[in-house]
Amino acid sequence: MTGAQLEVWKIAKRFQGIVAVDSISFVAGAGQVTGLIGPNGSGKTTTMNMITGLYPTDAGRIALDGVPLIGRPPHEVAARGVARTFQNIRLLADQSVLANVMLGTHLGHRQSILAVLARLPGVAREEREAEGRCRLLLDDLRIGHLAEVPAGDLSYGDRRRVEIARALATRPRLLLLDEPAAGMNHSEREQLGDLILQIRTSGITVLLIEHDIDLVAKVTDHIVCLNFGREIAEGTPADVRSSPAVIEAYLGRDEDA
Ligand code: ADP
Ligand code: MG
């Protein structure tokens, strides 16, 4: 599995006169973990929504390994190897953990809809293979024992893990994580950090939005800090943590601590 390089160049987005993202440019290097940090309302999720095609951009360019993503609907961006989790968890609460993760695999199926409807042998084999892969993924994420449990019955931290498993089931080249540690306790956060490092080892490029600066510093190669829709600092975790602009706008405050 090889990660793809994400290039974002001068992207912008307004909502009824509010400038959510002004002019943001950065590169998430292939196979690296890039952190996107900043105060609430600074444009982090909007940036992610533009990368995944959920929101059209007002200006700028976005490319994955040099291939333009702008103008493509979310399913086409996903088909190019971009997977994400949401700030507000989106799972089918009454479906099992396994069923939720299996949803991530349907994208990669080679079988036609007609073959699926006719339940041809190749389909059953693909389903079995997909199920096997998903169970391995759940084991990797330490929730293999919860495969048959309805997703709605899980703890918050475990539901976040199911979302990550579902995104990984699509075999992404770029994984976008929007505040994956929100609502997690200390030990769950530590495990999440280890998981992100494992994902990095597998070669997948990661873009991580997260407020827990210790977690971000531990797992990222590079950090971009936003404030009011603009980039105020970029560099290594040590550079960004010691940047006066970042301390002034973000790290010095209590609200996001
Ligand atoms: P962050 O993820 O950094 O907390 P967001 O990207 O969610 O910030 O929001 C940036 C700004 O854009 C905020 O002022 C927010 O209220 C506004 N915004 C985001 N999404 C929408 C939307 N769909 N409609 C209107 N305003 C929005
Ligand atoms: Mg957000």
Coordinates of C-alpha atoms and ligand atoms in Angstrom, one line a residue:
M1 CA 0.0 0.0 0.0
T2 CA 1.5 3.4 -1.0
G3 CA 0.2 6.7 0.2
A4 CA -0.6 9.5 -2.1
Q5 CA 0.6 13.1 -1.8
L6 CA -2.1 15.7 -1.2
E7 CA -1.5 19.2 -2.6
V8 CA -3.8 22.0 -1.5
W9 CA -3.2 25.4 -3.2
K10 CA -4.9 28.6 -2.3
I11 CA -8.3 27.1 -1.6
A12 CA -11.1 29.3 -0.3
K13 CA -14.7 29.0 0.9
R14 CA -17.3 31.5 2.0
F15 CA -20.7 30.8 3.6
Q16 CA -23.1 33.7 3.1
G17 CA -20.4 36.3 3.5
I18 CA -18.6 34.5 6.2
V19 CA -15.0 33.6 5.1
A20 CA -14.5 30.1 6.5
V21 CA -11.3 29.4 4.5
D22 CA -9.5 32.3 3.1
S23 CA -6.5 31.1 1.2
I24 CA -4.9 27.9 2.4
S25 CA -2.0 26.0 0.8
F26 CA -0.2 23.0 2.1
V27 CA 1.2 19.6 1.1
A28 CA 0.5 16.4 3.0
G29 CA 3.5 14.3 2.0
A30 CA 3.0 10.8 0.8
G31 CA 3.2 8.3 3.6
Q32 CA 3.4 11.0 6.3
V33 CA 1.0 12.2 9.0
T34 CA 0.2 15.9 8.6
G35 CA -1.6 17.7 11.5
L36 CA -4.2 20.4 10.9
I37 CA -4.7 22.4 14.1
G38 CA -6.3 25.7 15.2
P39 CA -9.0 27.1 17.3
N40 CA -12.7 26.1 16.8
G41 CA -14.1 27.8 13.7
S42 CA -10.7 28.3 12.1
G43 CA -11.7 26.3 8.9
K44 CA -10.2 22.9 9.6
T45 CA -13.4 20.8 8.9
T46 CA -14.3 23.0 5.9
T47 CA -10.8 22.3 4.4
M48 CA -11.5 18.6 4.9
N49 CA -14.9 19.0 3.3
M50 CA -13.4 20.6 0.2
I51 CA -10.7 17.9 -0.1
T52 CA -13.4 15.2 0.0
G53 CA -15.7 17.0 -2.5
L54 CA -18.4 17.5 0.0
Y55 CA -18.2 21.3 -0.4
P56 CA -17.3 22.9 -3.7
T57 CA -14.4 25.3 -3.5
D58 CA -14.7 29.0 -4.3
A59 CA -11.1 29.1 -5.5
G60 CA -7.9 27.2 -5.6
R61 CA -6.7 23.7 -6.5
I62 CA -6.5 20.4 -4.8
A63 CA -4.6 17.4 -6.3
L64 CA -3.8 13.8 -5.2
D65 CA -0.5 12.6 -6.7
G66 CA -0.9 15.4 -9.3
V67 CA -4.5 14.4 -10.3
P68 CA -6.9 17.3 -9.8
L69 CA -9.7 16.5 -7.3
I70 CA -11.7 19.7 -7.6
G71 CA -15.1 19.4 -9.3
R72 CA -15.4 15.7 -8.5
P73 CA -18.3 14.6 -6.3
P74 CA -17.5 12.8 -3.0
H75 CA -17.9 9.2 -4.4
E76 CA -15.4 10.0 -7.2
V77 CA -12.9 11.4 -4.7
A78 CA -13.5 8.3 -2.5
A79 CA -12.9 6.1 -5.5
R80 CA -9.5 7.7 -6.0
G81 CA -8.4 6.5 -2.6
V82 CA -9.6 9.2 -0.2
A83 CA -11.3 8.0 3.0
R84 CA -12.4 10.0 6.1
T85 CA -14.0 10.0 9.5
F86 CA -16.4 12.7 10.6
Q87 CA -16.2 15.0 13.6
N88 CA -19.7 13.8 14.5
I89 CA -19.6 10.0 14.3
R90 CA -21.7 8.6 11.5
L91 CA -22.5 4.9 12.0
L92 CA -25.6 2.7 11.5
A93 CA -26.4 2.3 15.2
D94 CA -28.6 -0.8 14.8
Q95 CA -26.2 -2.6 12.5
S96 CA -23.4 -4.7 13.8
V97 CA -19.8 -3.4 13.9
L98 CA -18.8 -5.8 11.2
A99 CA -21.7 -4.7 8.9
N100 CA -20.7 -1.1 9.4
V101 CA -17.1 -1.8 8.5
M102 CA -18.2 -4.0 5.5
L103 CA -19.9 -0.9 4.1
G104 CA -16.4 0.4 3.5
T105 CA -15.5 -2.5 1.3
H106 CA -18.3 -2.2 -1.3
L107 CA -16.4 0.6 -3.0
G108 CA -13.6 -1.8 -4.0
H109 CA -15.8 -4.6 -5.3
R110 CA -15.2 -5.5 -8.9
Q111 CA -18.6 -7.2 -9.3
S112 CA -21.4 -5.5 -11.2
I113 CA -24.7 -4.7 -9.6
L114 CA -26.3 -7.4 -11.8
A115 CA -23.9 -10.0 -10.5
V116 CA -24.6 -9.0 -6.9
L117 CA -28.4 -9.2 -7.5
A118 CA -28.0 -12.6 -9.1
R119 CA -25.7 -13.7 -6.2
L120 CA -23.2 -15.2 -8.6
P121 CA -20.5 -17.4 -7.0
G122 CA -17.8 -14.7 -7.5
V123 CA -19.9 -12.3 -5.4
A124 CA -20.1 -14.7 -2.5
R125 CA -16.4 -15.3 -2.7
E126 CA -15.7 -11.6 -2.7
E127 CA -18.0 -11.1 0.3
R128 CA -16.2 -13.8 2.2
E129 CA -12.8 -12.2 1.4
A130 CA -14.1 -8.8 2.4
E131 CA -15.4 -10.2 5.6
G132 CA -12.1 -11.8 6.4
R133 CA -10.3 -8.5 5.7
C134 CA -12.7 -6.6 7.9
R135 CA -12.4 -9.0 10.8
L136 CA -8.6 -8.7 10.6
L137 CA -8.9 -4.9 10.6
L138 CA -11.2 -5.1 13.7
D139 CA -8.6 -7.3 15.4
D140 CA -5.8 -4.7 14.5
L141 CA -8.0 -2.0 16.1
R142 CA -8.6 -4.2 19.2
I143 CA -12.4 -4.4 18.7
G144 CA -12.5 -7.9 17.0
H145 CA -14.5 -9.2 19.9
L146 CA -17.2 -6.6 19.2
A147 CA -17.8 -7.6 15.6
E148 CA -21.4 -8.8 16.2
V149 CA -22.4 -6.0 18.6
P150 CA -24.7 -3.2 17.3
A151 CA -22.5 -0.1 16.7
G152 CA -24.9 2.0 18.8
D153 CA -24.2 -0.1 21.9
L154 CA -20.4 0.7 21.9
S155 CA -18.5 3.2 24.0
Y156 CA -17.6 6.5 22.3
G157 CA -14.0 5.5 21.9
D158 CA -14.9 2.2 20.3
R159 CA -17.4 3.9 17.9
R160 CA -14.6 6.2 16.8
R161 CA -12.5 3.1 16.2
V162 CA -15.2 1.5 14.0
E163 CA -15.3 4.7 11.9
I164 CA -11.6 4.4 11.4
A165 CA -11.9 0.7 10.5
R166 CA -14.6 1.5 8.0
A167 CA -12.4 4.2 6.4
L168 CA -9.4 1.7 6.3
A169 CA -11.6 -1.0 4.7
T170 CA -11.7 1.1 1.6
R171 CA -7.9 0.7 1.3
P172 CA -7.3 4.4 1.1
R173 CA -4.2 6.2 -0.1
L174 CA -5.1 9.2 1.9
L175 CA -7.0 9.0 5.3
L176 CA -8.6 12.1 6.8
L177 CA -9.4 12.0 10.5
D178 CA -11.5 14.8 11.9
E179 CA -11.0 15.0 15.7
P180 CA -10.7 11.2 16.2
A181 CA -9.7 11.6 19.9
A182 CA -12.8 13.7 20.9
G183 CA -14.6 12.1 23.8
M184 CA -11.8 9.5 24.4
N185 CA -10.2 9.0 27.8
H186 CA -6.5 9.0 28.3
S187 CA -5.8 5.4 27.6
E188 CA -8.0 5.4 24.5
R189 CA -6.1 8.4 23.3
E190 CA -2.8 6.6 23.8
Q191 CA -4.1 3.6 21.8
L192 CA -5.3 6.0 19.1
G193 CA -1.8 7.5 18.8
D194 CA -0.3 4.0 18.4
L195 CA -3.0 3.2 15.8
I196 CA -2.2 6.3 13.8
L197 CA 1.5 5.4 13.9
Q198 CA 0.6 1.9 12.7
I199 CA -1.4 3.4 9.8
R200 CA 1.6 5.5 9.0
T201 CA 3.8 2.4 9.0
S202 CA 1.5 0.8 6.5
G203 CA 2.3 3.7 4.1
I204 CA -1.1 5.5 4.1
T205 CA -0.9 9.3 4.0
V206 CA -2.9 10.8 6.9
L207 CA -4.3 14.3 7.5
L208 CA -5.2 14.6 11.2
I209 CA -7.4 17.3 12.7
E210 CA -7.0 17.2 16.5
H211 CA -7.0 19.4 19.5
D212 CA -4.9 17.2 21.8
I213 CA -1.6 18.8 21.0
D214 CA 0.5 16.2 22.8
L215 CA -1.2 13.5 20.6
V216 CA -0.7 15.6 17.5
A217 CA 3.0 16.2 18.3
K218 CA 3.5 12.5 19.0
V219 CA 2.2 11.2 15.7
T220 CA 2.7 13.9 13.1
D221 CA 5.7 14.7 10.8
H222 CA 4.4 18.1 9.9
I223 CA 1.8 20.5 11.3
V224 CA -0.3 23.3 9.7
C225 CA -2.0 25.7 12.1
L226 CA -5.0 27.7 11.0
N227 CA -6.7 30.8 12.5
F228 CA -9.7 32.6 10.9
G229 CA -9.3 30.6 7.7
R230 CA -5.7 31.4 7.2
E231 CA -2.5 29.5 7.8
I232 CA -0.5 31.1 10.7
A233 CA 2.3 28.5 11.0
E234 CA 3.6 25.4 9.4
G235 CA 6.5 23.1 10.2
T236 CA 7.7 20.3 12.5
P237 CA 5.7 19.7 15.7
A238 CA 8.5 21.4 17.7
D239 CA 8.5 24.5 15.4
V240 CA 4.8 24.9 15.5
R241 CA 4.4 24.4 19.3
S242 CA 7.0 27.1 19.9
S243 CA 5.6 29.6 17.3
P244 CA 4.5 32.8 19.0
A245 CA 1.6 33.2 16.6
V246 CA 0.3 29.7 17.4
I247 CA 0.7 30.2 21.2
E248 CA -1.1 33.5 20.9
A249 CA -4.0 32.3 18.7
Y250 CA -4.4 28.8 20.0
L251 CA -2.1 27.0 22.4
G252 CA -2.2 29.7 25.0
R253 CA -5.9 29.6 25.3
D254 CA -7.9 27.3 27.7
E255 CA -11.0 26.7 25.6
D256 CA -9.5 24.0 23.4
A257 CA -7.2 22.5 26.0
Ligands
ADP1 P1 -13.2 24.1 12.5 O1 -13.4 22.7 12.0 O2 -11.9 24.6 12.4 O3 -13.8 24.2 13.9 P2 -15.2 24.8 10.5 O4 -14.4 24.6 9.2 O5 -16.2 23.9 10.9 O6 -14.1 25.1 11.6 O7 -15.9 26.2 10.4 C1 -15.2 27.4 9.9 C2 -16.3 28.5 9.8 O8 -17.2 28.3 8.8 C3 -17.1 28.7 11.0 O9 -17.4 30.1 11.2 C4 -18.4 28.0 10.7 O10 -19.4 28.5 11.5 C5 -18.5 28.2 9.2 N1 -19.2 27.1 8.6 C6 -18.7 25.8 8.4 N2 -19.6 25.0 7.7 C7 -20.6 25.9 7.4 C8 -21.9 25.7 6.7 N3 -22.2 24.5 6.2 N4 -22.7 26.7 6.6 C9 -22.4 27.9 7.1 N5 -21.3 28.2 7.8 C10 -20.4 27.2 8.0
MG2 MG -14.2 21.0 12.9

